[in-house]
Amino acid sequence: MSANIPECPPSLKSIQHYLKTAAEHDTRDPIVAYWCRLHALQTGLKITTKKTPEETKVLMAIMDWLEEAKTTYKDNDAISNEVVAQAHLENYALRLFLYADKQDHEQNYGKNIVKAFYTAGIIYDVLTTFGELTDEAAQNRKYAKWKAAYIHNCLKNGETPVPGPMQSEEGGTESEGNPGDMGSSDAANTPPSIGFPPVDPTPPPSVPTSFNNSLPDPNAALRAASQLPPVPYTPDPNPGGFVPYDPSQQPQPTPTPMVYSDSVAQLTPDQISKAQKYCKWASSALNYDDVKTAIGNLKNALELLQTGRDPA
């Protein structure tokens, strides 16, 4: 389902990145495309209170596409349900991030790694549609945007990027500074800041125009990323210390009360919402053949529903 959205006027340049990422995912992942355009619309509506005809034309075109998409994908939970959508985007952004981070540590530098870091950062932006990012997601977003700009500028200037976080001269990790310094000729020796060049007037890193042809499957890369940081929501091998049921030791077992019974404490709305998230994360993990993570999330959901205790 392609979109016919006019070119953004200068006042809406800040949403162009999301629209471009959406266009790259129209056939690859319609869920990502949908939420990127929704985020672009929400951002564009906040820019000015009085819209010019050019701005209105772009925003109306996005609205029309979103309405059509909701009809087309009405049976897709990741379009109609924000909990499922959030889990889908979190998994997708993380897999791109881990793929790019692995390539960085292996010093396999090229447009693919820039594209992966850059797109991961954009999707982390889109995740703010659902609320404030977790500390880990916020750090991944900051790092991904910095790495995309830093590696891009190194390759542009014929310099060799330094893998991993930059270290300051005092030996600590450099995390603040002026993003504009990343374009200087001594970028390989001066620790660049964790940031991203401003959208206007400085353009973003130049990345391949074809997402399908330039970006390897992050799922395949993840399977090989055994030395990278663990994926969020990886459960404890034995959450809650469950003991297998042994009939020989329990000749007259007492039925465990269901969480919906009036005889047990009622779950709070937050607990119910968290249990739903565990189930959705498990479903999303199965989309990527990650059975271990799916089982762990289902166990977490079961313990929360049975005991009211969140094992995370």
Coordinates of C-alpha atoms in Angstrom, one line a residue:
M1 CA 0.0 0.0 0.0
S2 CA 2.0 3.0 -1.3
A3 CA 1.4 6.6 -0.4
N4 CA 1.0 9.6 -2.6
I5 CA 2.2 12.4 -0.2
P6 CA 3.5 15.7 -1.6
E7 CA 7.0 17.0 -0.9
C8 CA 7.3 18.6 2.5
P9 CA 7.7 22.4 2.6
P10 CA 10.7 23.7 4.6
S11 CA 8.5 24.2 7.7
L12 CA 7.8 20.4 7.8
K13 CA 11.3 19.2 7.1
S14 CA 11.5 17.7 10.6
I15 CA 8.9 15.0 9.6
Q16 CA 10.5 14.1 6.3
H17 CA 12.7 11.5 8.0
Y18 CA 9.7 9.6 9.3
L19 CA 7.9 9.8 5.9
K20 CA 11.0 8.4 4.1
T21 CA 11.3 5.6 6.6
A22 CA 7.7 4.8 6.2
A23 CA 8.0 4.7 2.4
E24 CA 10.9 2.3 2.7
H25 CA 8.7 -0.1 4.8
D26 CA 5.5 0.0 2.8
T27 CA 6.2 -3.5 1.4
R28 CA 8.8 -4.7 3.9
D29 CA 6.8 -4.0 7.1
P30 CA 3.5 -2.2 6.8
I31 CA 3.2 -1.9 10.6
V32 CA 6.4 0.2 10.8
A33 CA 5.2 2.3 7.8
Y34 CA 1.8 3.0 9.5
W35 CA 3.3 4.2 12.8
C36 CA 6.0 6.2 11.2
R37 CA 3.4 8.2 9.2
L38 CA 1.2 8.5 12.3
H39 CA 4.2 9.9 14.2
A40 CA 4.9 12.3 11.3
L41 CA 1.4 13.5 11.4
Q42 CA 1.3 14.1 15.1
T43 CA 4.7 15.9 14.9
G44 CA 3.5 18.0 11.9
L45 CA 0.3 19.1 13.7
K46 CA 2.3 20.5 16.6
I47 CA 4.7 22.6 14.5
T48 CA 2.4 25.5 13.8
T49 CA -1.1 26.5 14.8
K50 CA -2.0 28.2 11.6
K51 CA -1.1 26.0 8.7
T52 CA -0.1 27.2 5.2
P53 CA -1.8 25.6 2.2
E54 CA 1.3 23.6 1.5
E55 CA 1.5 22.3 5.0
T56 CA -2.2 21.4 5.0
K57 CA -1.9 19.5 1.8
V58 CA 0.9 17.3 3.2
L59 CA -0.9 16.6 6.5
M60 CA -4.2 15.9 4.8
A61 CA -2.5 13.4 2.5
I62 CA -1.0 11.6 5.5
M63 CA -4.4 11.6 7.2
D64 CA -6.0 10.1 4.1
W65 CA -3.4 7.4 3.9
L66 CA -3.8 6.5 7.6
E67 CA -7.5 6.2 7.3
E68 CA -7.1 3.9 4.3
A69 CA -4.5 1.8 6.1
K70 CA -6.8 1.3 9.1
T71 CA -9.4 -0.1 6.8
T72 CA -6.9 -2.3 4.9
Y73 CA -5.3 -3.6 8.0
K74 CA -8.3 -3.7 10.3
D75 CA -7.6 -7.3 11.3
N76 CA -4.0 -6.6 12.2
D77 CA -3.6 -6.2 15.9
A78 CA -0.3 -4.2 15.5
I79 CA -2.3 -1.5 13.7
S80 CA -5.4 -1.5 15.9
N81 CA -3.9 -2.3 19.3
E82 CA -1.2 0.1 20.7
V83 CA 0.2 -2.6 23.1
V84 CA 0.9 -5.0 20.2
A85 CA 2.2 -2.1 18.1
Q86 CA 4.6 -1.0 20.7
A87 CA 6.0 -4.5 21.2
H88 CA 6.4 -4.9 17.5
L89 CA 8.3 -1.6 17.0
E90 CA 10.5 -2.3 20.1
N91 CA 11.5 -5.6 18.8
Y92 CA 12.2 -4.2 15.3
A93 CA 14.2 -1.3 16.5
L94 CA 16.3 -3.4 18.9
R95 CA 17.1 -5.9 16.2
L96 CA 18.3 -3.2 13.9
F97 CA 20.3 -1.7 16.7
L98 CA 21.9 -5.0 17.6
Y99 CA 22.7 -5.8 14.0
A100 CA 24.4 -2.4 13.6
D101 CA 26.3 -2.7 16.9
K102 CA 27.6 -6.1 15.9
Q103 CA 28.8 -4.7 12.6
D104 CA 30.5 -1.8 14.4
H105 CA 32.4 -4.1 16.8
E106 CA 33.4 -6.3 13.9
Q107 CA 34.5 -3.1 12.0
N108 CA 32.3 -4.0 9.0
Y109 CA 31.8 -0.4 7.9
G110 CA 29.7 0.7 5.0
K111 CA 26.3 2.2 4.1
N112 CA 24.5 -0.8 5.7
I113 CA 25.6 0.0 9.2
V114 CA 24.8 3.7 8.8
K115 CA 21.4 2.8 7.5
A116 CA 20.7 0.4 10.3
F117 CA 21.8 2.7 13.1
Y118 CA 19.9 5.6 11.5
T119 CA 16.7 3.7 11.0
A120 CA 16.8 2.3 14.6
G121 CA 17.1 5.9 15.9
I122 CA 14.1 6.9 13.8
I123 CA 11.9 4.0 15.0
Y124 CA 12.9 4.8 18.6
D125 CA 11.5 8.3 17.9
V126 CA 8.3 6.8 16.7
L127 CA 8.0 4.7 19.9
T128 CA 7.5 8.0 21.8
T129 CA 4.0 7.9 20.3
F130 CA 3.1 5.4 23.0
G131 CA 4.7 7.4 25.9
E132 CA 8.1 8.0 27.5
L133 CA 10.9 5.6 26.4
T134 CA 12.5 3.3 28.9
D135 CA 16.0 4.3 30.0
E136 CA 17.4 1.5 27.8
A137 CA 15.4 2.5 24.7
A138 CA 16.3 6.2 25.3
Q139 CA 20.0 5.4 25.5
N140 CA 19.8 3.2 22.4
R141 CA 18.1 6.0 20.5
K142 CA 20.8 8.5 21.5
Y143 CA 23.7 6.1 20.7
A144 CA 22.2 5.0 17.4
K145 CA 21.8 8.5 16.1
W146 CA 25.3 9.5 17.1
K147 CA 26.8 6.4 15.6
A148 CA 25.0 6.9 12.3
A149 CA 26.3 10.4 12.0
Y150 CA 29.8 9.6 13.2
I151 CA 30.3 6.6 10.9
H152 CA 28.8 8.5 8.0
N153 CA 31.2 11.4 8.5
C154 CA 34.2 9.1 8.9
L155 CA 33.5 7.3 5.7
K156 CA 32.8 10.6 3.9
N157 CA 36.2 12.0 5.1
G158 CA 38.1 8.8 4.3
E159 CA 38.7 8.1 8.0
T160 CA 38.5 4.8 9.9
P161 CA 35.7 4.8 12.5
V162 CA 36.5 3.8 16.1
P163 CA 34.2 0.9 17.1
G164 CA 32.1 1.2 20.2
P165 CA 31.5 4.3 22.4
M166 CA 34.1 7.0 22.1
Q167 CA 36.4 7.5 25.1
S168 CA 37.4 11.0 26.3
E169 CA 41.1 11.9 26.9
E170 CA 40.5 11.4 30.6
G171 CA 39.4 7.8 29.9
G172 CA 35.7 8.2 30.4
T173 CA 33.0 7.6 27.9
E174 CA 32.2 10.8 25.9
S175 CA 28.5 11.5 25.9
E176 CA 28.0 15.2 25.5
G177 CA 29.2 17.9 23.1
N178 CA 28.4 19.6 19.9
P179 CA 26.9 17.3 17.2
G180 CA 28.2 19.7 14.5
D181 CA 31.8 18.7 15.5
M182 CA 31.3 15.3 13.9
G183 CA 31.8 16.7 10.4
S184 CA 35.3 18.0 11.1
S185 CA 38.4 16.4 9.6
D186 CA 39.7 15.3 13.0
A187 CA 36.5 13.4 13.8
A188 CA 38.5 10.1 14.3
N189 CA 40.7 11.7 17.0
T190 CA 38.2 14.0 18.7
P191 CA 35.4 12.2 20.6
P192 CA 32.1 13.1 18.9
S193 CA 29.1 13.8 21.0
I194 CA 26.2 11.4 21.3
G195 CA 23.8 13.4 19.3
F196 CA 22.5 13.9 15.7
P197 CA 23.0 16.8 13.3
P198 CA 20.0 19.1 13.3
V199 CA 17.5 18.5 10.6
D200 CA 17.6 22.1 9.3
P201 CA 19.8 23.5 7.9
T202 CA 22.3 20.6 8.3
P203 CA 21.1 17.5 6.3
P204 CA 21.0 14.0 7.9
P205 CA 23.6 11.4 6.9
S206 CA 23.2 10.3 3.3
V207 CA 21.9 6.8 3.4
P208 CA 20.9 4.3 0.6
T209 CA 17.5 5.0 -1.0
S210 CA 16.5 1.4 -1.2
F211 CA 15.9 -0.2 2.2
N212 CA 15.1 -3.6 0.8
N213 CA 18.3 -3.8 -1.2
S214 CA 20.7 -2.2 1.3
L215 CA 19.7 -3.5 4.7
P216 CA 20.3 -7.1 5.6
D217 CA 17.7 -9.0 7.5
P218 CA 18.2 -8.0 11.2
N219 CA 16.7 -11.2 12.4
A220 CA 19.4 -13.3 10.8
A221 CA 22.0 -11.0 12.2
L222 CA 20.6 -11.2 15.7
R223 CA 20.9 -15.0 15.7
A224 CA 24.7 -14.5 15.3
A225 CA 25.0 -11.7 17.8
S226 CA 25.7 -13.9 20.8
Q227 CA 28.2 -11.5 22.3
L228 CA 26.0 -8.5 22.2
P229 CA 23.9 -7.0 25.1
P230 CA 20.9 -9.2 25.9
V231 CA 17.5 -8.4 24.4
P232 CA 15.1 -6.6 26.8
Y233 CA 12.5 -8.8 28.4
T234 CA 14.7 -11.9 28.4
P235 CA 13.2 -13.8 31.3
D236 CA 14.8 -15.5 34.3
P237 CA 15.4 -19.2 33.4
N238 CA 13.1 -20.1 36.3
P239 CA 10.9 -17.1 37.1
G240 CA 9.2 -17.3 40.4
G241 CA 10.8 -20.6 41.3
F242 CA 7.9 -22.7 39.8
V243 CA 7.9 -26.3 41.1
P244 CA 6.5 -29.0 38.8
Y245 CA 3.2 -30.6 39.9
D246 CA 3.7 -34.1 41.3
P247 CA 0.5 -36.1 41.8
S248 CA 2.2 -38.7 43.9
Q249 CA 3.1 -36.1 46.5
Q250 CA -0.3 -34.4 46.4
P251 CA -3.0 -37.1 46.7
Q252 CA -5.6 -34.5 47.6
P253 CA -4.5 -31.4 45.8
T254 CA -6.3 -28.1 46.6
P255 CA -7.3 -26.3 43.4
T256 CA -5.4 -23.1 42.9
P257 CA -7.9 -20.2 42.8
M258 CA -8.1 -18.4 39.5
V259 CA -7.2 -14.8 39.5
Y260 CA -10.7 -13.9 38.4
S261 CA -12.2 -15.6 41.5
D262 CA -13.9 -13.4 44.0
S263 CA -12.0 -15.2 46.8
V264 CA -8.7 -13.7 45.8
A265 CA -7.3 -10.2 45.6
Q266 CA -8.3 -8.3 42.5
L267 CA -5.6 -7.2 40.0
T268 CA -5.1 -3.5 39.5
P269 CA -5.5 -2.0 36.0
D270 CA -1.7 -1.6 35.8
Q271 CA -1.2 -5.3 36.6
I272 CA -3.7 -6.4 34.0
S273 CA -2.1 -4.1 31.5
K274 CA 1.3 -5.5 32.3
A275 CA 0.1 -9.1 31.9
Q276 CA -1.4 -8.1 28.5
K277 CA 2.0 -6.7 27.5
Y278 CA 3.8 -9.9 28.5
C279 CA 1.4 -11.8 26.2
K280 CA 1.8 -9.4 23.4
W281 CA 5.6 -9.5 23.7
A282 CA 5.5 -13.2 23.6
S283 CA 3.4 -13.1 20.4
S284 CA 5.8 -10.6 18.9
A285 CA 8.8 -12.7 19.8
L286 CA 7.3 -15.7 17.9
N287 CA 7.1 -13.5 14.8
Y288 CA 10.9 -13.5 14.9
D289 CA 11.2 -17.2 15.8
D290 CA 12.4 -16.2 19.3
V291 CA 10.8 -19.1 21.2
K292 CA 12.9 -18.7 24.3
T293 CA 11.8 -15.1 24.8
A294 CA 8.2 -16.0 24.0
I295 CA 8.2 -18.7 26.7
G296 CA 9.7 -16.4 29.3
N297 CA 7.2 -13.7 28.7
L298 CA 4.3 -16.2 28.9
K299 CA 5.7 -17.4 32.2
N300 CA 6.0 -13.9 33.5
A301 CA 2.3 -13.3 32.5
L302 CA 1.2 -16.5 34.2
E303 CA 3.0 -15.6 37.5
L304 CA 1.6 -12.1 37.5
L305 CA -1.9 -13.4 36.9
Q306 CA -1.6 -16.1 39.6
T307 CA 0.1 -14.2 42.3
G308 CA -0.2 -10.5 41.5
R309 CA 3.6 -10.3 41.6
D310 CA 5.5 -9.0 38.6
P311 CA 8.6 -11.2 38.2
A312 CA 10.4 -8.6 36.1

